Amino acid sequence: VQLQASGGGLVEAGGSLRLSCAVSGFISGDYAIGWFRQAPGKEREWVSCISSSDGATYYGNSVKGRFSMTRDNTENIVYLRMDSLKPEDTAVYYCGVAPGYYAAIKTEDYAYWGQGTLVTVSS
């Protein structure tokens, strides 16, 4: 299983970005696809996840109401739409796959990771 994250960049506070995560390879059974982020000097933080079985989405409190996760099953791509961005959203964003989970918020539940894409929000 391979993941390719893209879409990061520099944006002003209040702006928007859409991240993409292309997933390739076979995954048996249900799984969750999640987004995490890691700011310099901080631990990796769970942002959101989506269930492969029914598309249900879940969000961390810091992004709820501003970020939205969707999926394109035909292309095996998940998106993270980020609106009303704040400087504290600045981080490297990673997507991952948690096999066997309906939803997952812990890094240790994820077996596969993409390479990360940098999001910088200027004030």
Tab-separated table of N, CA, C and O in Angstrom:
chain	number	residue	atom	x	y	z
A	1	VAL	N	0.849	-1.179	0.000
A	1	VAL	CA	0.000	0.000	0.000
A	1	VAL	C	0.889	1.234	0.000
A	1	VAL	O	1.814	1.340	0.814
A	2	GLN	N	0.584	2.165	-0.881
A	2	GLN	CA	1.343	3.412	-0.948
A	2	GLN	C	0.387	4.592	-0.918
A	2	GLN	O	-0.710	4.529	-1.460
A	3	LEU	N	0.818	5.648	-0.270
A	3	LEU	CA	0.032	6.867	-0.197
A	3	LEU	C	0.884	8.032	-0.681
A	3	LEU	O	2.075	8.118	-0.349
A	4	GLN	N	0.256	8.910	-1.418
A	4	GLN	CA	0.933	10.086	-1.946
A	4	GLN	C	0.116	11.313	-1.573
A	4	GLN	O	-0.972	11.513	-2.101
A	5	ALA	N	0.662	12.107	-0.662
A	5	ALA	CA	-0.023	13.331	-0.237
A	5	ALA	C	0.483	14.517	-1.046
A	5	ALA	O	1.671	14.590	-1.385
A	6	SER	N	-0.416	15.440	-1.340
A	6	SER	CA	-0.047	16.633	-2.092
A	6	SER	C	-1.029	17.751	-1.786
A	6	SER	O	-2.055	17.528	-1.135
A	7	GLY	N	-0.697	18.945	-2.262
A	7	GLY	CA	-1.610	20.071	-2.132
A	7	GLY	C	-1.219	21.115	-1.111
A	7	GLY	O	-1.893	22.132	-0.976
A	8	GLY	N	-0.168	20.870	-0.374
A	8	GLY	CA	0.271	21.850	0.611
A	8	GLY	C	0.815	23.111	-0.050
A	8	GLY	O	1.027	23.155	-1.256
A	9	GLY	N	1.016	24.134	0.761
A	9	GLY	CA	1.549	25.374	0.237
A	9	GLY	C	1.462	26.478	1.261
A	9	GLY	O	1.191	26.233	2.445
A	10	LEU	N	1.705	27.691	0.798
A	10	LEU	CA	1.661	28.871	1.654
A	10	LEU	C	0.345	29.609	1.411
A	10	LEU	O	-0.019	29.882	0.262
A	11	VAL	N	-0.347	29.915	2.484
A	11	VAL	CA	-1.627	30.605	2.374
A	11	VAL	C	-1.745	31.604	3.515
A	11	VAL	O	-1.176	31.393	4.594
A	12	GLU	N	-2.460	32.675	3.300
A	12	GLU	CA	-2.682	33.660	4.347
A	12	GLU	C	-3.770	33.173	5.308
A	12	GLU	O	-4.642	32.374	4.931
A	13	ALA	N	-3.709	33.675	6.512
A	13	ALA	CA	-4.730	33.339	7.492
A	13	ALA	C	-6.109	33.685	6.941
A	13	ALA	O	-6.293	34.734	6.322
A	14	GLY	N	-7.060	32.777	7.158
A	14	GLY	CA	-8.396	32.948	6.625
A	14	GLY	C	-8.600	32.292	5.272
A	14	GLY	O	-9.733	32.170	4.798
A	15	GLY	N	-7.517	31.887	4.661
A	15	GLY	CA	-7.587	31.272	3.345
A	15	GLY	C	-7.913	29.796	3.402
A	15	GLY	O	-8.197	29.235	4.468
A	16	SER	N	-7.857	29.164	2.228
A	16	SER	CA	-8.231	27.761	2.096
A	16	SER	C	-7.195	27.004	1.280
A	16	SER	O	-6.493	27.573	0.444
A	17	LEU	N	-7.137	25.716	1.546
A	17	LEU	CA	-6.321	24.793	0.771
A	17	LEU	C	-7.049	23.463	0.698
A	17	LEU	O	-7.860	23.138	1.577
A	18	ARG	N	-6.748	22.684	-0.324
A	18	ARG	CA	-7.262	21.323	-0.402
A	18	ARG	C	-6.098	20.365	-0.566
A	18	ARG	O	-5.348	20.461	-1.540
A	19	LEU	N	-5.963	19.466	0.381
A	19	LEU	CA	-4.939	18.436	0.311
A	19	LEU	C	-5.531	17.184	-0.336
A	19	LEU	O	-6.730	16.901	-0.190
A	20	SER	N	-4.671	16.452	-1.026
A	20	SER	CA	-5.075	15.199	-1.644
A	20	SER	C	-4.197	14.076	-1.129
A	20	SER	O	-3.015	14.288	-0.828
A	21	CYS	N	-4.774	12.893	-1.051
A	21	CYS	CA	-4.018	11.698	-0.680
A	21	CYS	C	-4.445	10.576	-1.612
A	21	CYS	O	-5.577	10.093	-1.524
A	22	ALA	N	-3.552	10.205	-2.503
A	22	ALA	CA	-3.824	9.118	-3.438
A	22	ALA	C	-3.355	7.803	-2.823
A	22	ALA	O	-2.202	7.694	-2.397
A	23	VAL	N	-4.263	6.839	-2.778
A	23	VAL	CA	-3.971	5.549	-2.157
A	23	VAL	C	-3.906	4.478	-3.237
A	23	VAL	O	-4.819	4.358	-4.054
A	24	SER	N	-2.834	3.713	-3.255
A	24	SER	CA	-2.704	2.626	-4.219
A	24	SER	C	-2.364	1.337	-3.476
A	24	SER	O	-1.807	1.365	-2.374
A	25	GLY	N	-2.704	0.216	-4.115
A	25	GLY	CA	-2.468	-1.075	-3.487
A	25	GLY	C	-3.738	-1.643	-2.894
A	25	GLY	O	-4.725	-0.925	-2.708
A	26	PHE	N	-3.696	-2.923	-2.570
A	26	PHE	CA	-4.883	-3.606	-2.071
A	26	PHE	C	-4.906	-3.609	-0.549
A	26	PHE	O	-3.903	-3.913	0.098
A	27	ILE	N	-6.066	-3.288	-0.004
A	27	ILE	CA	-6.277	-3.332	1.439
A	27	ILE	C	-7.460	-4.241	1.704
A	27	ILE	O	-8.564	-3.987	1.224
A	28	SER	N	-7.232	-5.286	2.453
A	28	SER	CA	-8.280	-6.256	2.728
A	28	SER	C	-9.205	-5.759	3.833
A	28	SER	O	-8.760	-5.271	4.863
A	29	GLY	N	-10.513	-5.886	3.610
A	29	GLY	CA	-11.473	-5.527	4.643
A	29	GLY	C	-11.635	-4.037	4.807
A	29	GLY	O	-11.230	-3.236	3.971
A	30	ASP	N	-12.255	-3.681	5.909
A	30	ASP	CA	-12.486	-2.264	6.195
A	30	ASP	C	-11.204	-1.596	6.676
A	30	ASP	O	-10.309	-2.242	7.215
A	31	TYR	N	-11.175	-0.310	6.511
A	31	TYR	CA	-10.016	0.445	6.971
A	31	TYR	C	-10.419	1.903	7.113
A	31	TYR	O	-11.438	2.355	6.577
A	32	ALA	N	-9.642	2.626	7.815
A	32	ALA	CA	-9.813	4.070	7.951
A	32	ALA	C	-8.651	4.766	7.253
A	32	ALA	O	-7.511	4.269	7.269
A	33	ILE	N	-8.953	5.877	6.634
A	33	ILE	CA	-7.914	6.755	6.098
A	33	ILE	C	-7.939	8.026	6.932
A	33	ILE	O	-9.012	8.613	7.132
A	34	GLY	N	-6.795	8.413	7.407
A	34	GLY	CA	-6.756	9.563	8.295
A	34	GLY	C	-5.757	10.607	7.855
A	34	GLY	O	-4.831	10.338	7.091
A	35	TRP	N	-5.976	11.810	8.353
A	35	TRP	CA	-5.017	12.898	8.200
A	35	TRP	C	-4.483	13.245	9.589
A	35	TRP	O	-5.244	13.360	10.552
A	36	PHE	N	-3.196	13.408	9.652
A	36	PHE	CA	-2.515	13.871	10.849
A	36	PHE	C	-1.665	15.077	10.469
A	36	PHE	O	-1.398	15.305	9.296
A	37	ARG	N	-1.227	15.794	11.468
A	37	ARG	CA	-0.302	16.893	11.196
A	37	ARG	C	0.741	16.969	12.307
A	37	ARG	O	0.484	16.555	13.441
A	38	GLN	N	1.880	17.486	11.943
A	38	GLN	CA	2.960	17.607	12.909
A	38	GLN	C	3.657	18.948	12.718
A	38	GLN	O	4.251	19.209	11.668
A	39	ALA	N	3.545	19.781	13.728
A	39	ALA	CA	4.221	21.075	13.724
A	39	ALA	C	5.624	20.906	14.307
A	39	ALA	O	5.878	19.957	15.055
A	40	PRO	N	6.536	21.803	13.991
A	40	PRO	CA	7.904	21.690	14.507
A	40	PRO	C	7.928	21.612	16.031
A	40	PRO	O	7.298	22.417	16.717
A	41	GLY	N	8.623	20.612	16.541
A	41	GLY	CA	8.761	20.458	17.989
A	41	GLY	C	7.565	19.875	18.686
A	41	GLY	O	7.549	19.792	19.923
A	42	LYS	N	6.553	19.463	17.920
A	42	LYS	CA	5.341	18.914	18.531
A	42	LYS	C	5.095	17.493	18.064
A	42	LYS	O	5.641	17.057	17.057
A	43	GLU	N	4.261	16.789	18.803
A	43	GLU	CA	3.904	15.442	18.417
A	43	GLU	C	2.915	15.457	17.253
A	43	GLU	O	2.224	16.446	17.011
A	44	ARG	N	2.861	14.318	16.557
A	44	ARG	CA	1.899	14.195	15.473
A	44	ARG	C	0.491	14.211	16.058
A	44	ARG	O	0.189	13.486	17.001
A	45	GLU	N	-0.363	15.017	15.460
A	45	GLU	CA	-1.723	15.246	15.953
A	45	GLU	C	-2.731	14.721	14.941
A	45	GLU	O	-2.635	15.019	13.752
A	46	TRP	N	-3.717	13.991	15.433
A	46	TRP	CA	-4.779	13.518	14.556
A	46	TRP	C	-5.661	14.682	14.144
A	46	TRP	O	-6.042	15.516	14.974
A	47	VAL	N	-6.013	14.723	12.851
A	47	VAL	CA	-6.838	15.790	12.305
A	47	VAL	C	-8.230	15.280	11.947
A	47	VAL	O	-9.249	15.847	12.351
A	48	SER	N	-8.271	14.206	11.162
A	48	SER	CA	-9.550	13.687	10.710
A	48	SER	C	-9.369	12.280	10.184
A	48	SER	O	-8.237	11.843	9.931
A	49	CYS	N	-10.490	11.575	10.011
A	49	CYS	CA	-10.437	10.272	9.355
A	49	CYS	C	-11.773	9.985	8.698
A	49	CYS	O	-12.792	10.609	9.015
A	50	ILE	N	-11.716	9.049	7.762
A	50	ILE	CA	-12.908	8.646	7.036
A	50	ILE	C	-12.941	7.129	6.992
A	50	ILE	O	-11.904	6.469	6.852
A	51	SER	N	-14.143	6.583	7.130
A	51	SER	CA	-14.302	5.138	7.114
A	51	SER	C	-14.473	4.637	5.691
A	51	SER	O	-15.212	5.224	4.904
A	52	SER	N	-13.801	3.541	5.367
A	52	SER	CA	-13.933	2.972	4.025
A	52	SER	C	-15.296	2.337	3.823
A	52	SER	O	-15.774	2.219	2.697
A	53	SER	N	-15.939	1.910	4.899
A	53	SER	CA	-17.176	1.139	4.758
A	53	SER	C	-18.377	2.010	4.421
A	53	SER	O	-19.195	1.638	3.585
A	54	ASP	N	-18.476	3.185	5.057
A	54	ASP	CA	-19.653	4.017	4.807
A	54	ASP	C	-19.338	5.497	4.602
A	54	ASP	O	-20.256	6.301	4.448
A	55	GLY	N	-18.069	5.842	4.589
A	55	GLY	CA	-17.699	7.230	4.336
A	55	GLY	C	-17.913	8.171	5.503
A	55	GLY	O	-17.800	9.388	5.328
A	56	ALA	N	-18.209	7.641	6.668
A	56	ALA	CA	-18.387	8.510	7.834
A	56	ALA	C	-17.079	9.224	8.149
A	56	ALA	O	-15.996	8.635	8.038
A	57	THR	N	-17.176	10.479	8.524
A	57	THR	CA	-15.993	11.281	8.799
A	57	THR	C	-15.976	11.754	10.254
A	57	THR	O	-17.021	11.950	10.877
A	58	TYR	N	-14.781	11.954	10.753
A	58	TYR	CA	-14.581	12.376	12.127
A	58	TYR	C	-13.459	13.413	12.145
A	58	TYR	O	-12.524	13.320	11.349
A	59	TYR	N	-13.577	14.368	13.063
A	59	TYR	CA	-12.636	15.481	13.081
A	59	TYR	C	-12.157	15.787	14.496
A	59	TYR	O	-12.918	15.665	15.456
A	60	GLY	N	-10.923	16.216	14.585
A	60	GLY	CA	-10.411	16.676	15.856
A	60	GLY	C	-11.053	18.010	16.229
A	60	GLY	O	-11.497	18.767	15.369
A	61	ASN	N	-11.073	18.308	17.507
A	61	ASN	CA	-11.751	19.522	17.974
A	61	ASN	C	-11.139	20.787	17.396
A	61	ASN	O	-11.839	21.776	17.170
A	62	SER	N	-9.844	20.773	17.149
A	62	SER	CA	-9.179	21.981	16.677
A	62	SER	C	-9.518	22.333	15.239
A	62	SER	O	-9.278	23.467	14.806
A	63	VAL	N	-10.085	21.395	14.493
A	63	VAL	CA	-10.385	21.650	13.084
A	63	VAL	C	-11.865	21.492	12.762
A	63	VAL	O	-12.290	21.797	11.643
A	64	LYS	N	-12.640	21.017	13.713
A	64	LYS	CA	-14.050	20.765	13.475
A	64	LYS	C	-14.759	22.044	13.044
A	64	LYS	O	-14.591	23.103	13.641
A	65	GLY	N	-15.523	21.929	11.971
A	65	GLY	CA	-16.228	23.089	11.439
A	65	GLY	C	-15.440	23.870	10.410
A	65	GLY	O	-15.997	24.720	9.715
A	66	ARG	N	-14.140	23.603	10.316
A	66	ARG	CA	-13.299	24.311	9.332
A	66	ARG	C	-12.748	23.367	8.264
A	66	ARG	O	-12.523	23.788	7.134
A	67	PHE	N	-12.512	22.135	8.628
A	67	PHE	CA	-11.948	21.159	7.703
A	67	PHE	C	-13.020	20.152	7.313
A	67	PHE	O	-13.910	19.824	8.104
A	68	SER	N	-12.888	19.636	6.103
A	68	SER	CA	-13.839	18.655	5.608
A	68	SER	C	-13.110	17.595	4.797
A	68	SER	O	-12.313	17.924	3.901
A	69	MET	N	-13.395	16.345	5.106
A	69	MET	CA	-12.731	15.234	4.430
A	69	MET	C	-13.721	14.527	3.524
A	69	MET	O	-14.848	14.230	3.934
A	70	THR	N	-13.306	14.293	2.292
A	70	THR	CA	-14.152	13.587	1.333
A	70	THR	C	-13.306	12.542	0.614
A	70	THR	O	-12.078	12.529	0.732
A	71	ARG	N	-13.974	11.698	-0.159
A	71	ARG	CA	-13.239	10.679	-0.883
A	71	ARG	C	-13.810	10.510	-2.282
A	71	ARG	O	-14.988	10.734	-2.520
A	72	ASP	N	-12.947	10.109	-3.184
A	72	ASP	CA	-13.323	9.754	-4.540
A	72	ASP	C	-12.984	8.279	-4.699
A	72	ASP	O	-11.820	7.928	-4.898
A	73	ASN	N	-13.980	7.433	-4.575
A	73	ASN	CA	-13.715	5.985	-4.615
A	73	ASN	C	-13.224	5.522	-5.976
A	73	ASN	O	-12.468	4.558	-6.073
A	74	THR	N	-13.643	6.213	-7.020
A	74	THR	CA	-13.228	5.813	-8.361
A	74	THR	C	-11.716	5.974	-8.537
A	74	THR	O	-11.045	5.119	-9.126
A	75	GLU	N	-11.204	7.087	-8.014
A	75	GLU	CA	-9.776	7.381	-8.171
A	75	GLU	C	-8.952	6.976	-6.952
A	75	GLU	O	-7.735	7.118	-6.958
A	76	ASN	N	-9.625	6.468	-5.904
A	76	ASN	CA	-8.929	6.113	-4.656
A	76	ASN	C	-8.134	7.288	-4.106
A	76	ASN	O	-6.948	7.167	-3.764
A	77	ILE	N	-8.807	8.427	-4.045
A	77	ILE	CA	-8.190	9.637	-3.510
A	77	ILE	C	-9.080	10.180	-2.393
A	77	ILE	O	-10.305	10.184	-2.520
A	78	VAL	N	-8.477	10.600	-1.330
A	78	VAL	CA	-9.205	11.317	-0.292
A	78	VAL	C	-8.697	12.749	-0.258
A	78	VAL	O	-7.530	13.010	-0.575
A	79	TYR	N	-9.590	13.641	0.091
A	79	TYR	CA	-9.270	15.065	0.107
A	79	TYR	C	-9.508	15.620	1.505
A	79	TYR	O	-10.391	15.163	2.234
A	80	LEU	N	-8.735	16.616	1.827
A	80	LEU	CA	-8.954	17.365	3.055
A	80	LEU	C	-9.090	18.832	2.660
A	80	LEU	O	-8.103	19.486	2.313
A	81	ARG	N	-10.307	19.316	2.708
A	81	ARG	CA	-10.569	20.715	2.416
A	81	ARG	C	-10.387	21.491	3.714
A	81	ARG	O	-11.026	21.180	4.723
A	82	MET	N	-9.536	22.501	3.688
A	82	MET	CA	-9.226	23.280	4.876
A	82	MET	C	-9.610	24.730	4.637
A	82	MET	O	-9.053	25.389	3.759
A	83	ASP	N	-10.591	25.196	5.389
A	83	ASP	CA	-11.062	26.576	5.290
A	83	ASP	C	-10.736	27.341	6.571
A	83	ASP	O	-10.454	26.751	7.598
A	84	SER	N	-10.822	28.652	6.474
A	84	SER	CA	-10.580	29.515	7.639
A	84	SER	C	-9.270	29.155	8.330
A	84	SER	O	-9.212	29.003	9.559
A	85	LEU	N	-8.250	29.001	7.542
A	85	LEU	CA	-6.970	28.554	8.085
A	85	LEU	C	-6.387	29.574	9.047
A	85	LEU	O	-6.536	30.798	8.872
A	86	LYS	N	-5.710	29.040	10.061
A	86	LYS	CA	-5.086	29.856	11.089
A	86	LYS	C	-3.587	29.572	11.111
A	86	LYS	O	-3.154	28.485	10.697
A	87	PRO	N	-2.787	30.494	11.615
A	87	PRO	CA	-1.345	30.238	11.708
A	87	PRO	C	-1.028	28.955	12.477
A	87	PRO	O	-0.047	28.265	12.147
A	88	GLU	N	-1.846	28.627	13.459
A	88	GLU	CA	-1.586	27.406	14.230
A	88	GLU	C	-1.887	26.135	13.462
A	88	GLU	O	-1.618	25.033	13.958
A	89	ASP	N	-2.441	26.252	12.258
A	89	ASP	CA	-2.624	25.083	11.395
A	89	ASP	C	-1.347	24.746	10.629
A	89	ASP	O	-1.293	23.721	9.939
A	90	THR	N	-0.345	25.586	10.750
A	90	THR	CA	0.922	25.339	10.067
A	90	THR	C	1.560	24.046	10.570
A	90	THR	O	1.752	23.861	11.774
A	91	ALA	N	1.843	23.151	9.635
A	91	ALA	CA	2.399	21.843	9.984
A	91	ALA	C	2.653	21.056	8.709
A	91	ALA	O	2.219	21.446	7.629
A	92	VAL	N	3.344	19.948	8.862
A	92	VAL	CA	3.401	18.951	7.796
A	92	VAL	C	2.204	18.029	7.987
A	92	VAL	O	1.994	17.506	9.093
A	93	TYR	N	1.433	17.858	6.940
A	93	TYR	CA	0.232	17.042	6.993
A	93	TYR	C	0.520	15.686	6.355
A	93	TYR	O	1.062	15.609	5.241
A	94	TYR	N	0.138	14.637	7.067
A	94	TYR	CA	0.353	13.274	6.619
A	94	TYR	C	-0.987	12.553	6.497
A	94	TYR	O	-1.873	12.735	7.326
A	95	CYS	N	-1.092	11.710	5.477
A	95	CYS	CA	-2.237	10.804	5.406
A	95	CYS	C	-1.761	9.394	5.701
A	95	CYS	O	-0.596	9.058	5.443
A	96	GLY	N	-2.664	8.607	6.232
A	96	GLY	CA	-2.320	7.242	6.602
A	96	GLY	C	-3.513	6.322	6.471
A	96	GLY	O	-4.654	6.772	6.393
A	97	VAL	N	-3.227	5.037	6.461
A	97	VAL	CA	-4.257	4.003	6.385
A	97	VAL	C	-4.165	3.123	7.623
A	97	VAL	O	-3.072	2.657	7.986
A	98	ALA	N	-5.318	2.907	8.275
A	98	ALA	CA	-5.410	2.038	9.449
A	98	ALA	C	-6.223	0.806	9.075
A	98	ALA	O	-7.459	0.834	9.126
A	99	PRO	N	-5.555	-0.278	8.681
A	99	PRO	CA	-6.297	-1.482	8.286
A	99	PRO	C	-7.070	-2.083	9.462
A	99	PRO	O	-6.566	-2.130	10.583
A	100	GLY	N	-8.279	-2.536	9.163
A	100	GLY	CA	-9.069	-3.199	10.190
A	100	GLY	C	-9.834	-2.265	11.112
A	100	GLY	O	-10.553	-2.742	11.996
A	101	TYR	N	-9.714	-0.972	10.918
A	101	TYR	CA	-10.403	0.001	11.766
A	101	TYR	C	-11.529	0.684	11.012
A	101	TYR	O	-11.361	1.075	9.858
A	102	TYR	N	-12.642	0.881	11.680
A	102	TYR	CA	-13.714	1.683	11.114
A	102	TYR	C	-13.315	3.157	11.157
A	102	TYR	O	-13.531	3.909	10.224
A	103	ALA	N	-12.756	3.557	12.273
A	103	ALA	CA	-12.214	4.898	12.446
A	103	ALA	C	-11.033	4.781	13.396
A	103	ALA	O	-11.001	3.892	14.246
A	104	ALA	N	-10.065	5.660	13.240
A	104	ALA	CA	-8.872	5.558	14.076
A	104	ALA	C	-8.272	6.938	14.296
A	104	ALA	O	-8.158	7.726	13.350
A	105	ILE	N	-7.897	7.209	15.543
A	105	ILE	CA	-7.337	8.518	15.872
A	105	ILE	C	-5.929	8.433	16.455
A	105	ILE	O	-5.320	9.471	16.738
A	106	LYS	N	-5.407	7.248	16.640
A	106	LYS	CA	-4.074	7.087	17.211
A	106	LYS	C	-3.070	6.723	16.124
A	106	LYS	O	-3.340	5.883	15.268
A	107	THR	N	-1.882	7.322	16.199
A	107	THR	CA	-0.876	7.055	15.176
A	107	THR	C	-0.514	5.579	15.122
A	107	THR	O	-0.257	5.046	14.037
A	108	GLU	N	-0.530	4.915	16.258
A	108	GLU	CA	-0.123	3.508	16.278
A	108	GLU	C	-1.130	2.591	15.595
A	108	GLU	O	-0.825	1.429	15.327
A	109	ASP	N	-2.319	3.079	15.306
A	109	ASP	CA	-3.313	2.291	14.578
A	109	ASP	C	-3.066	2.294	13.079
A	109	ASP	O	-3.663	1.513	12.348
A	110	TYR	N	-2.210	3.190	12.628
A	110	TYR	CA	-1.969	3.361	11.196
A	110	TYR	C	-0.733	2.588	10.766
A	110	TYR	O	0.338	2.743	11.333
A	111	ALA	N	-0.926	1.755	9.731
A	111	ALA	CA	0.161	0.899	9.258
A	111	ALA	C	0.884	1.487	8.061
A	111	ALA	O	2.035	1.107	7.787
A	112	TYR	N	0.238	2.385	7.361
A	112	TYR	CA	0.820	2.947	6.139
A	112	TYR	C	0.695	4.469	6.192
A	112	TYR	O	-0.326	5.012	6.610
A	113	TRP	N	1.742	5.133	5.705
A	113	TRP	CA	1.806	6.597	5.736
A	113	TRP	C	2.304	7.143	4.408
A	113	TRP	O	3.148	6.536	3.759
A	114	GLY	N	1.785	8.316	4.070
A	114	GLY	CA	2.335	9.048	2.962
A	114	GLY	C	3.522	9.871	3.418
A	114	GLY	O	3.870	9.885	4.602
A	115	GLN	N	4.108	10.612	2.493
A	115	GLN	CA	5.356	11.303	2.788
A	115	GLN	C	5.156	12.665	3.449
A	115	GLN	O	6.112	13.231	3.933
A	116	GLY	N	3.949	13.186	3.486
A	116	GLY	CA	3.699	14.474	4.107
A	116	GLY	C	3.738	15.615	3.111
A	116	GLY	O	4.494	15.600	2.136
A	117	THR	N	2.946	16.624	3.393
A	117	THR	CA	2.920	17.830	2.584
A	117	THR	C	2.830	19.029	3.529
A	117	THR	O	2.054	19.020	4.489
A	118	LEU	N	3.650	20.031	3.269
A	118	LEU	CA	3.782	21.158	4.188
A	118	LEU	C	2.712	22.217	3.925
A	118	LEU	O	2.542	22.681	2.801
A	119	VAL	N	2.040	22.601	4.986
A	119	VAL	CA	1.068	23.693	4.951
A	119	VAL	C	1.600	24.814	5.839
A	119	VAL	O	1.879	24.591	7.019
A	120	THR	N	1.722	25.990	5.274
A	120	THR	CA	2.188	27.151	6.030
A	120	THR	C	1.130	28.241	5.938
A	120	THR	O	0.752	28.647	4.840
A	121	VAL	N	0.664	28.688	7.087
A	121	VAL	CA	-0.357	29.727	7.143
A	121	VAL	C	0.269	30.971	7.744
A	121	VAL	O	0.711	30.964	8.892
A	122	SER	N	0.304	32.036	6.973
A	122	SER	CA	0.911	33.273	7.437
A	122	SER	C	-0.130	34.167	8.100
A	122	SER	O	-1.302	34.158	7.729
A	123	SER	N	0.335	34.927	9.080
A	123	SER	CA	-0.601	35.804	9.809
A	123	SER	C	-0.707	37.171	9.175
A	123	SER	O	0.054	37.517	8.288
